XYZ file of C-alpha atoms in Angstrom:
755
model
C 151.348 89.129 120.486
C 153.567 91.535 122.418
C 156.474 90.833 120.100
C 154.307 91.482 117.050
C 153.116 94.772 118.461
C 156.691 95.863 119.035
C 157.620 95.017 115.441
C 155.024 97.330 113.887
C 156.923 100.602 114.610
C 160.098 99.170 113.088
C 158.207 98.134 109.960
C 156.648 101.592 109.651
C 160.072 103.212 109.878
C 161.404 100.906 107.157
C 158.530 101.782 104.813
C 159.098 105.482 105.447
C 162.761 105.095 104.491
C 161.821 103.362 101.253
C 159.353 106.126 100.410
C 161.977 108.816 101.025
C 164.407 106.946 98.798
C 161.761 106.859 96.035
C 161.254 110.610 96.303
C 164.992 111.136 96.027
C 165.115 108.878 92.968
C 162.260 110.827 91.423
C 164.189 114.005 91.924
C 167.168 112.453 90.207
C 164.914 111.478 87.325
C 163.715 115.024 86.947
C 167.280 116.307 86.898
C 168.357 113.713 84.343
C 166.004 113.654 81.314
C 167.551 110.409 80.080
C 166.766 108.511 83.286
C 163.548 106.878 82.025
C 165.177 105.908 78.770
C 168.071 104.282 80.640
C 165.639 102.383 82.831
C 163.746 101.288 79.740
C 166.716 99.512 78.234
C 168.268 98.162 81.451
C 165.255 96.434 82.956
C 162.869 93.721 81.925
C 159.152 94.511 82.399
C 157.724 93.282 85.691
C 155.281 90.894 84.025
C 158.210 89.093 82.366
C 160.056 88.303 85.605
C 159.864 84.784 86.910
C 160.561 85.781 90.518
C 160.309 89.172 92.234
C 164.036 89.594 92.557
C 165.378 92.997 93.604
C 168.257 92.716 91.125
C 167.306 94.097 87.667
C 167.248 91.468 84.921
C 170.124 91.877 82.469
C 169.905 89.841 79.259
C 173.085 88.312 77.900
C 173.723 90.303 74.760
C 176.060 89.171 72.000
C 179.396 90.818 71.556
C 178.951 94.299 70.168
C 175.568 94.758 71.844
C 176.611 94.680 75.491
C 176.476 97.833 77.528
C 177.761 98.600 80.996
C 175.037 98.900 83.585
C 176.013 100.818 86.703
C 174.085 101.287 89.934
C 173.409 104.918 89.155
C 172.633 106.496 85.795
C 175.654 107.992 84.028
C 175.888 111.708 83.546
C 174.370 112.726 80.212
C 176.988 113.568 77.626
C 176.511 116.658 75.516
C 175.467 115.644 72.015
C 178.148 115.891 69.386
C 177.619 118.230 66.511
C 176.657 116.161 63.515
C 175.252 116.989 60.162
C 171.693 115.779 59.615
C 171.859 112.372 58.056
C 169.724 111.400 55.084
C 167.282 108.567 55.453
C 168.679 105.277 54.196
C 167.834 104.635 50.617
C 164.793 102.424 50.350
C 165.059 99.275 48.328
C 162.656 98.160 45.659
C 162.861 95.100 43.500
C 166.231 95.074 41.783
C 166.613 93.410 38.433
C 170.374 93.556 38.105
C 171.704 92.659 41.543
C 170.076 90.840 44.454
C 168.850 93.176 47.195
C 170.364 93.055 50.676
C 167.389 91.307 52.282
C 167.756 88.225 50.135
C 169.874 86.007 52.340
C 170.737 85.654 55.975
C 174.417 85.767 55.061
C 174.374 89.195 53.500
C 176.007 92.134 55.261
C 173.952 95.175 56.138
C 174.536 98.468 54.437
C 176.697 100.731 56.545
C 175.275 104.033 57.636
C 177.194 107.255 57.363
C 178.938 108.159 60.629
C 177.227 105.468 62.711
C 179.173 106.274 65.860
C 177.788 109.804 65.903
C 174.217 108.601 65.683
C 174.768 106.051 68.432
C 176.418 108.588 70.713
C 173.345 110.779 70.558
C 171.481 108.024 72.421
C 174.037 106.420 74.748
C 171.418 104.412 76.626
C 170.089 102.525 73.566
C 172.012 99.328 72.760
C 173.118 99.375 69.149
C 175.237 97.050 67.069
C 178.666 98.228 66.039
C 178.829 98.738 62.316
C 181.971 96.692 61.852
C 180.163 93.528 62.972
C 176.697 94.333 61.683
C 174.915 91.610 59.748
C 171.387 91.423 58.484
C 168.713 89.728 60.521
C 166.050 87.357 59.211
C 162.325 88.163 59.243
C 160.561 87.756 62.572
C 157.892 85.704 60.807
C 154.811 87.779 60.024
C 154.549 86.127 56.611
C 155.338 82.625 57.862
C 152.864 83.029 60.772
C 155.582 82.479 63.354
C 154.366 85.807 64.753
C 150.873 85.049 66.038
C 147.814 87.291 65.754
C 148.115 88.025 69.481
C 151.500 89.669 68.884
C 150.075 92.258 66.478
C 148.315 95.380 67.730
C 147.112 98.606 66.149
C 145.786 101.989 67.228
C 142.505 101.631 65.343
C 141.067 99.381 62.642
C 138.482 100.004 59.949
C 136.829 96.630 60.639
C 137.795 93.166 61.814
C 138.808 91.974 58.341
C 141.289 94.852 58.194
C 142.677 94.326 61.693
C 146.311 94.212 62.747
C 146.344 90.446 62.265
C 145.983 91.051 58.503
C 148.989 93.366 58.292
C 151.329 90.588 57.143
C 153.646 90.770 54.161
C 152.134 89.190 51.009
C 148.865 88.233 52.672
C 146.100 87.853 50.078
C 142.550 89.137 50.330
C 139.352 87.221 49.745
C 137.189 87.753 46.691
C 134.713 89.856 48.693
C 136.084 93.074 50.155
C 133.771 93.098 53.182
C 134.524 89.683 54.615
C 136.863 88.595 57.406
C 139.786 88.175 55.062
C 140.945 91.484 53.633
C 144.445 92.172 52.408
C 146.057 94.529 54.938
C 145.758 96.384 58.213
C 143.787 99.588 57.661
C 143.473 102.279 60.309
C 140.032 103.454 61.383
C 141.041 107.076 60.842
C 143.495 108.807 58.521
C 145.694 110.889 60.831
C 149.253 110.959 62.151
C 148.341 109.177 65.389
C 147.780 105.748 63.818
C 150.206 102.881 64.327
C 150.666 99.137 64.070
C 153.103 97.325 66.365
C 154.700 93.915 66.820
C 155.459 92.297 70.163
C 158.532 90.109 69.637
C 158.027 88.659 73.166
C 161.750 88.897 73.881
C 164.562 91.365 73.427
C 165.300 91.581 69.721
C 167.813 93.469 67.625
C 165.646 95.160 64.997
C 167.441 95.992 61.746
C 164.808 96.777 59.121
C 161.197 97.081 58.005
C 159.566 95.835 54.786
C 156.214 97.306 53.753
C 153.533 96.738 51.130
C 150.203 98.334 50.351
C 146.783 96.721 50.573
C 146.007 93.676 48.456
C 142.731 94.575 46.787
C 141.113 94.209 43.380
C 139.133 97.418 43.756
C 140.982 99.847 46.026
C 144.402 101.529 46.032
C 145.706 102.027 49.571
C 149.307 102.300 50.719
C 151.542 104.273 53.076
C 154.124 106.548 51.444
C 156.181 107.420 54.556
C 156.386 106.396 58.193
C 158.318 106.602 61.456
C 159.701 103.673 63.420
C 159.567 103.497 67.231
C 160.772 100.883 69.684
C 159.927 100.102 73.279
C 160.592 97.584 75.986
C 157.291 97.938 77.849
C 154.860 99.181 75.156
C 154.356 102.407 77.148
C 157.519 104.448 76.693
C 158.644 104.696 73.080
C 161.862 105.862 71.451
C 161.684 107.056 67.847
C 164.462 106.152 65.432
C 166.389 109.365 64.894
C 168.035 111.044 61.940
C 170.604 113.222 63.620
C 168.624 115.377 66.029
C 165.198 114.752 64.513
C 162.868 111.827 63.939
C 163.713 109.813 60.847
C 161.059 109.630 58.157
C 161.288 106.444 56.099
C 160.092 106.431 52.517
C 157.307 103.888 52.013
C 155.525 102.485 48.990
C 154.639 103.997 45.643
C 152.181 101.213 44.734
C 150.491 98.375 46.577
C 152.290 95.158 45.645
C 156.057 95.707 45.344
C 157.693 95.287 48.787
C 159.999 98.099 49.943
C 162.823 97.566 52.428
C 164.086 100.278 54.771
C 167.032 99.450 57.002
C 167.419 101.205 60.314
C 170.508 103.455 60.411
C 171.656 101.510 63.468
C 170.063 98.353 64.910
C 167.761 98.939 67.890
C 167.415 96.447 70.746
C 163.917 96.244 72.188
C 160.918 93.994 72.621
C 158.311 96.038 70.718
C 158.515 97.836 67.390
C 155.884 100.239 66.064
C 155.249 101.686 62.607
C 153.692 105.174 62.608
C 152.429 106.227 59.124
C 153.162 109.847 58.238
C 151.702 110.067 54.718
C 149.661 107.887 52.403
C 148.321 107.705 48.877
C 146.168 110.769 48.195
C 143.090 108.882 47.054
C 143.464 106.070 49.567
C 143.621 105.260 53.261
C 146.237 104.210 55.802
C 146.660 100.537 54.912
C 149.781 98.418 54.981
C 151.276 94.949 55.107
C 154.696 94.496 56.625
C 157.545 92.286 57.765
C 160.105 93.106 60.449
C 163.756 92.078 60.254
C 165.180 91.221 63.640
C 167.502 88.886 65.529
C 166.064 87.590 68.826
C 168.708 87.857 71.535
C 169.677 84.669 73.386
C 167.692 84.127 76.543
C 168.762 80.875 78.260
C 166.444 81.558 81.202
C 163.300 81.616 79.092
C 162.046 78.046 78.885
C 159.043 78.951 76.736
C 161.148 80.078 73.789
C 163.637 77.229 74.086
C 160.777 74.721 74.025
C 159.256 76.202 70.876
C 162.423 76.620 68.854
C 162.525 74.143 65.978
C 165.764 72.259 65.443
C 166.753 69.420 63.156
C 169.360 66.719 63.535
C 169.694 66.126 59.790
C 173.047 67.248 58.425
C 171.838 68.787 55.174
C 172.638 71.862 53.102
C 170.028 74.314 54.374
C 170.371 77.199 51.941
C 168.863 78.572 48.771
C 170.515 77.199 45.633
C 170.682 79.050 42.360
C 170.832 77.130 39.092
C 174.581 76.539 39.222
C 174.511 75.536 42.879
C 171.583 73.199 42.231
C 173.553 71.361 39.529
C 176.577 71.178 41.815
C 174.488 69.736 44.648
C 173.054 67.096 42.319
C 176.579 66.191 41.291
C 177.678 65.878 44.928
C 174.747 63.568 45.712
C 175.528 61.491 42.613
C 179.164 61.147 43.688
C 178.118 60.145 47.206
C 175.635 57.534 45.966
C 176.724 56.562 42.440
C 175.059 53.149 42.615
C 171.549 54.451 43.238
C 171.447 57.850 41.486
C 171.458 59.124 37.927
C 171.266 62.724 36.684
C 169.489 63.410 33.411
C 167.504 66.224 31.819
C 164.053 66.117 30.277
C 164.484 69.158 28.028
C 165.294 72.861 28.147
C 163.627 76.042 29.324
C 162.818 79.015 27.107
C 166.188 80.538 28.071
C 168.061 77.319 27.339
C 168.518 76.086 30.914
C 168.364 72.302 31.155
C 165.555 70.793 33.195
C 167.551 68.450 35.395
C 166.061 65.449 37.161
C 167.626 62.899 39.491
C 166.641 59.251 39.458
C 166.999 57.224 42.660
C 166.787 53.466 42.262
C 168.829 50.336 42.938
C 169.185 49.986 39.155
C 169.219 53.567 37.870
C 168.668 54.074 34.182
C 166.292 51.199 33.516
C 162.715 50.248 34.203
C 162.392 47.081 36.275
C 159.393 44.859 35.650
C 157.067 45.013 38.630
C 158.701 48.118 40.168
C 156.471 51.220 40.216
C 157.681 54.630 39.077
C 157.155 57.736 41.209
C 157.961 61.400 40.655
C 158.125 64.696 42.521
C 158.032 67.965 40.575
C 158.647 71.446 41.992
C 159.132 74.941 40.705
C 156.409 75.057 38.036
C 155.893 78.526 39.483
C 159.418 79.878 39.673
C 158.797 82.036 42.748
C 157.490 79.131 44.848
C 160.942 78.236 46.041
C 160.195 76.163 49.141
C 159.229 73.080 47.107
C 162.445 73.333 45.115
C 164.581 73.386 48.257
C 162.589 70.603 49.923
C 163.285 68.298 46.970
C 166.990 69.144 47.057
C 166.984 68.335 50.773
C 165.100 65.103 50.037
C 167.810 64.086 47.546
C 170.489 64.511 50.178
C 168.423 62.769 52.849
C 167.674 59.677 50.749
C 171.341 59.318 49.823
C 172.575 59.727 53.401
C 170.004 57.385 54.893
C 170.621 54.753 52.235
C 174.347 54.817 53.017
C 173.484 54.583 56.723
C 171.379 51.490 55.875
C 168.156 52.948 57.188
C 165.860 49.952 56.601
C 162.872 52.071 55.618
C 164.811 54.111 53.055
C 166.674 51.076 51.709
C 163.372 49.294 51.095
C 161.902 52.374 49.418
C 164.876 52.815 47.084
C 165.132 49.139 46.175
C 161.405 48.695 45.535
C 160.643 52.002 43.795
C 162.072 53.973 40.913
C 161.984 57.583 42.131
C 162.385 60.627 39.892
C 162.883 64.108 41.373
C 162.608 67.246 39.217
C 163.366 70.195 41.555
C 162.991 73.109 39.124
C 160.551 72.905 36.229
C 160.701 76.663 35.639
C 164.331 77.722 36.183
C 163.828 80.922 34.191
C 161.133 82.073 36.608
C 163.283 81.135 39.593
C 166.179 83.235 38.361
C 163.843 86.218 38.127
C 162.424 85.632 41.613
C 165.928 85.130 42.951
C 166.829 88.680 41.913
C 164.165 90.015 44.267
C 165.036 87.670 47.091
C 162.999 85.947 49.739
C 161.331 89.105 51.093
C 161.411 91.584 48.199
C 160.205 89.321 45.411
C 156.534 89.927 46.123
C 153.745 87.482 45.424
C 154.032 86.957 41.674
C 157.508 87.879 40.395
C 158.918 84.787 38.645
C 155.662 82.854 38.735
C 155.481 82.524 34.945
C 157.966 81.269 32.376
C 160.175 83.685 30.460
C 157.517 83.953 27.759
C 154.749 84.621 30.303
C 153.070 81.198 30.555
C 151.758 79.581 33.739
C 153.006 76.007 33.385
C 150.562 74.611 35.909
C 147.601 75.592 33.679
C 149.280 75.037 30.322
C 148.347 71.404 29.642
C 145.649 70.338 27.158
C 142.073 70.443 28.421
C 141.054 66.795 28.222
C 138.225 67.188 30.736
C 135.963 68.916 28.223
C 136.597 66.203 25.615
C 135.639 63.482 28.088
C 132.576 65.213 29.513
C 131.174 66.171 26.096
C 131.563 62.564 24.953
C 129.795 61.337 28.093
C 126.936 63.758 27.483
C 126.610 62.374 23.932
C 126.878 58.835 25.311
C 129.950 58.167 23.206
C 131.880 56.586 26.040
C 133.571 54.177 25.877
C 133.016 53.432 22.168
C 134.359 56.632 20.573
C 136.163 58.323 23.500
C 137.832 56.176 26.172
C 137.708 57.073 29.853
C 141.507 57.098 30.022
C 144.500 57.675 27.749
C 142.566 60.450 26.033
C 144.549 61.687 23.031
C 146.028 65.185 22.958
C 144.186 67.454 20.470
C 145.995 68.219 17.229
C 145.826 71.995 17.766
C 147.828 71.603 20.974
C 150.625 69.791 19.134
C 151.014 72.488 16.470
C 153.977 74.849 16.612
C 151.734 77.915 16.775
C 149.981 76.761 19.955
C 150.674 78.786 23.124
C 152.509 76.005 24.864
C 155.669 76.495 26.903
C 158.769 74.519 26.067
C 158.798 73.330 29.659
C 155.233 72.002 29.287
C 156.104 70.028 26.169
C 159.138 68.583 27.949
C 157.021 67.360 30.885
C 154.432 65.795 28.583
C 157.135 63.878 26.687
C 158.661 62.792 29.994
C 155.345 61.493 31.335
C 154.561 59.660 28.101
C 157.958 57.944 28.152
C 157.978 56.746 31.773
C 155.009 54.777 33.203
C 154.536 56.854 36.342
C 152.061 55.495 38.867
C 151.959 58.328 41.405
C 153.293 61.877 41.484
C 153.205 65.061 43.476
C 153.878 68.588 42.287
C 155.019 70.866 45.092
C 153.682 74.409 45.162
C 153.581 77.235 47.691
C 151.498 79.975 49.248
C 149.135 77.649 51.131
C 149.083 74.592 53.395
C 146.835 72.030 51.719
C 146.885 69.034 49.366
C 144.645 69.457 46.304
C 143.429 66.468 44.306
C 141.631 66.320 40.914
C 139.541 67.236 39.202
C 140.831 70.806 39.126
C 138.217 71.922 36.570
C 134.521 72.324 37.268
C 132.081 70.474 35.045
C 129.443 73.215 35.087
C 130.542 75.995 32.764
C 128.763 78.745 34.706
C 130.452 77.990 38.034
C 133.892 78.912 39.377
C 133.735 76.563 42.373
C 132.086 73.160 42.361
C 133.029 69.836 43.878
C 134.032 67.760 40.851
C 135.287 64.322 41.865
C 137.027 61.781 39.660
C 135.896 58.143 39.478
C 138.851 57.467 41.817
C 137.803 60.084 44.370
C 138.142 57.656 47.279
C 141.745 56.894 46.294
C 142.673 60.545 45.799
C 141.236 61.452 49.177
C 143.394 58.833 50.825
C 146.510 59.936 48.959
C 145.925 63.573 49.922
C 145.277 62.677 53.550
C 148.421 60.538 53.724
C 150.493 63.675 53.133
C 148.409 66.143 55.117
C 148.023 63.963 58.209
C 151.773 63.441 58.580
C 152.615 67.124 58.063
C 153.298 68.989 61.295
C 150.796 71.772 60.590
C 148.294 70.879 57.851
C 145.833 69.067 60.100
C 146.491 71.171 63.206
C 143.101 72.703 64.023
C 144.792 75.439 66.082
C 146.900 76.811 63.263
C 146.000 80.093 61.628
C 144.823 80.032 58.008
C 147.461 81.284 55.569
C 145.314 83.816 53.722
C 141.556 83.336 53.324
C 140.788 79.618 53.088
C 140.286 77.281 56.032
C 140.892 73.706 54.907
C 140.360 72.076 58.298
C 136.908 70.743 57.397
C 138.603 68.199 55.104
C 141.701 67.692 57.251
C 144.064 69.772 55.158
C 142.873 68.443 51.796
C 140.623 69.897 49.109
C 139.128 68.962 45.776
C 140.789 71.343 43.327
C 137.597 72.365 41.519
C 135.804 73.141 44.772
C 138.660 75.532 45.620
C 139.016 77.331 42.270
C 138.551 76.018 38.760
C 141.587 75.528 36.516
C 141.421 74.307 32.934
C 144.369 72.320 31.661
C 146.026 71.519 34.981
C 148.841 69.029 35.390
C 146.730 66.914 37.755
C 143.819 66.477 35.348
C 146.062 65.904 32.342
C 148.098 63.282 34.168
C 144.977 61.395 35.246
C 143.272 61.451 31.831
C 146.280 60.977 29.535
C 148.539 58.627 31.541
C 148.285 56.088 34.329
C 149.689 58.547 36.860
C 147.663 59.815 39.812
C 148.923 63.374 40.376
C 148.256 65.724 43.303
C 149.244 69.328 44.045
C 150.938 69.735 47.421
C 151.062 73.267 48.825
C 153.907 73.063 51.320
C 153.918 76.457 53.049
C 152.194 79.823 53.485
C 155.376 81.627 52.461
C 156.300 80.905 48.845
C 159.901 82.029 49.291
C 160.852 81.643 52.969
C 164.034 83.056 54.352
C 167.031 80.747 54.461
C 166.811 80.552 58.251
C 163.335 78.975 57.938
C 164.454 76.008 55.824
C 165.360 73.649 58.725
C 161.913 74.099 60.261
C 160.153 73.687 56.914
C 162.133 70.506 56.320
C 160.979 69.125 59.660
C 157.396 70.076 58.769
C 157.474 68.168 55.468
C 160.079 65.395 55.780
C 157.821 62.616 57.035
C 155.065 63.599 54.621
C 157.413 63.459 51.630
C 158.424 59.908 52.515
C 154.946 58.657 53.442
C 153.500 59.954 50.176
C 156.147 58.083 48.162
C 155.298 54.893 50.016
C 151.667 55.116 48.827
C 152.799 54.023 45.357
C 152.810 50.508 46.826
C 149.108 50.554 47.733
C 146.524 48.710 45.612
C 147.161 45.903 43.110
C 149.980 45.179 40.708
C 150.848 42.438 38.296
C 152.023 41.341 34.878
C 149.809 40.462 31.902
C 151.421 37.826 29.669
C 150.463 35.540 26.786
C 150.642 31.746 26.846
C 154.363 31.929 26.096
C 155.101 34.181 29.082
C 155.697 37.307 27.020
C 154.406 40.587 28.438
C 151.554 42.223 26.572
C 151.637 46.038 26.385
C 148.584 48.343 26.362
C 146.268 45.845 28.034
C 143.281 47.673 29.522
C 142.887 47.002 33.264
C 139.342 47.737 34.439
C 137.981 47.714 37.984
C 134.273 47.018 38.371
C 132.444 50.081 39.652
C 135.250 52.527 38.789
C 134.803 54.276 35.441
C 138.495 54.845 34.850
C 140.887 52.296 33.356
C 144.661 52.044 33.152
C 146.987 50.230 30.762
C 149.964 47.957 31.060
C 153.460 49.253 30.301
C 155.697 48.035 27.488
C 156.719 44.943 29.471
C 153.154 44.005 30.369
C 153.401 45.112 34.003
C 150.833 47.398 35.642
C 149.990 49.081 38.958
C 146.496 50.113 40.009
C 146.160 52.320 43.097
C 143.204 51.184 45.207
C 142.064 51.482 48.796
C 141.658 48.323 50.915
C 138.782 46.134 49.772
C 137.770 43.377 47.353
C 137.654 44.230 43.651
C 136.615 42.537 40.416
C 139.419 43.265 37.949
C 139.317 42.602 34.212
C 142.167 42.550 31.693
C 141.307 42.911 28.016
C 143.272 43.582 24.859
C 142.535 43.488 21.163
C 143.072 39.976 19.768
C 143.034 38.327 23.211
C 140.397 36.703 25.312
C 139.079 38.656 28.280
C 140.175 37.544 31.749
C 138.528 38.510 35.061
C 139.708 37.961 38.625
C 138.768 38.868 42.189
C 141.654 40.772 43.788
C 141.783 41.553 47.511
C 143.620 44.676 48.760
C 144.652 44.546 52.417
C 145.498 47.245 54.931
C 149.173 46.353 55.172
C 151.608 48.287 53.019
C 152.425 46.517 49.783
C 150.395 46.041 46.622
C 148.498 42.772 46.100
C 149.836 40.659 43.240
C 147.178 40.078 40.573
C 148.602 38.589 37.338
C 146.750 37.722 34.150
C 147.478 35.273 31.340
C 145.632 36.017 28.106
C 145.224 33.672 25.179
C 144.673 34.860 21.651
C 141.216 34.588 20.123
C 140.524 32.168 17.229
C 140.212 35.057 14.805
C 143.527 36.479 15.944
C 145.235 33.111 15.418
C 143.670 32.767 11.934
C 144.894 36.219 11.038
C 148.395 35.343 12.154
C 148.378 32.169 10.046
C 146.973 33.909 6.983
C 149.369 36.824 7.384
C 152.235 34.366 7.520
C 151.329 33.111 4.049
C 150.466 36.527 2.649
C 146.706 35.960 2.511
C 143.819 37.663 4.270
C 141.592 35.641 6.610
C 138.063 34.858 5.475
C 135.326 36.525 7.410
C 133.043 33.656 8.539
C 129.798 35.677 8.806
C 130.292 37.044 5.270
C 130.992 33.494 3.958
C 127.747 32.226 5.478
C 125.733 35.008 3.844
C 127.218 34.143 0.456
C 126.325 30.448 0.869
C 122.753 31.288 1.818
C 122.377 33.549 -1.223
C 123.721 30.843 -3.504
C 121.210 28.236 -2.171
C 118.299 30.667 -2.668
C 119.272 31.265 -6.292
C 119.525 27.497 -6.922
C 116.003 26.952 -5.524
C 114.592 29.718 -7.664
């Protein structure tokens, strides 16, 4: 105790010395106005430190961003005399040349006299202009930036909070719900702001803004300031010479506008401060931030959450020429299992290329099911296009590596991949780029047609016939004929649509998926509501149980679709059905590809929405591939679920167009030209009937197990007596005698004789 009592005076003296040193430091700070700014950029906030070390944390910056940190602040240099610099020219959608924000490989636009601007703020780390490159988006649109990283000064209501200030986010139908289309400030004054916490030091290079997505209101910001901070308390405004730089914002609410910073700023936080807005509107905006996170090897949290892939694939966006070249490279790598062909041409004359993957490319093998993937029906939904190009490379590489799963899939399935159904729309979207294309540019064909809704409406024909009780006598429940008006030259039908219809009529597809974007969900038919007065109504097909399984097979193996913790993309939460939805219960569509495929062919088609961002940045492709790779393969494997077989006559010859019916399911299929068929079914026991004109009817019990692989269920049909008589009579050029008519004649003759 005596020793402890003696130590107290020494401790008090030490604390007094520390306090005096703090006062001296405060005096230095008052003498040097740049002291706080220097401290801001040379220290990590206290709540970010792992251990209370006395040595200030210094992140390892890349070459060109490093600055010397000395024990004492450097003497402030007098600012050089510079002419006021104009704000960088904002970028709208360009139609002639791609804008700078299109690709991660583009070089940033150089500012005038960058060294002078940087020298005005010697304590702020900036990138040297000779090594400056653009940075990718932080991920507001892709949801990589969470809601907890977005903050705002005020909000009009929860549905217009900072978490809704994401580029291209779409509003709900009702304006007063939780899902509005922007961040909107609670007041219209110059003190409003929205900020992003990058959670680590980041080199910010640009800002992209949009107005509010709304059917009824017009709100957007016309100019703004940009500020950065490392602790969210002390902020530095991006300067234009000696004054704050005012960036030009939007002139309407949908077209994204890019503003690049004159020099990159290194910080953790970035804030947008609106300065003016549309006269008749409010302060509302959606945005994306361009920035490169700086390497931080000491931060385990970020290293754990960074997505990497081990697949050696070409992760980039491919234009039309590059897409053809990639197909050619894959064909040269795997010539024995691939074939390139085209199904037609676009409105602008671009060929619609497809790649077939099979152990015997170019021919249909009896008993081998046909599968297809289609992407790019909406030209601006680019992620599906790139995923299919990556899938082509992956299947080829894994087949050469003798991956047993891929080898079995290729040898037992004939796979067709059509990466770009609407190349004209893609070329238009490509001009805008991944961030500046907006939500709809390139969606339609060159002549303004939405391919996904351009197929004949066969639902109405079927349902009207059912209401008149004309099924199945006058209108079948499958293979419904295309109306004559649709086939006329004057019909509003895209060339691409006609090409797909001819393709699907030629090849006996069993299962298919069309990849789309802007959401994370798998939609299954029907896509059209049966009640004319409704826009949303659950409208199941007779094969609803099969479609639900097919949709779940993709969604459940996707990394995010069934994750209950993930944020909804825009307004719809599909977690109640595990990442799947009946198309009509979501929004009604007449003449969809899914409904047409189901009612006109044997193919079961689903729409797979593969990502919230329709046109993700090139740097996001590896992660998106990892999200979807397993799902793409698992969904293809489902083509081998159910029953399959061959229907032959007594001589072993295949019979085409035999109707295969399953008891309890009011939807039939037909055999292909060689007499083979495939019927997708869930596990269970089924009563299956094969019937064809001129043949006897045959019925069997077919059991479908839980193991992968379709159950073999063959049929042998014999011709009816009447059919054989007709063949014999036709052989001798005579018509067969109708037995019932002959009996009536004999009876009439006997009656006349009696009379």
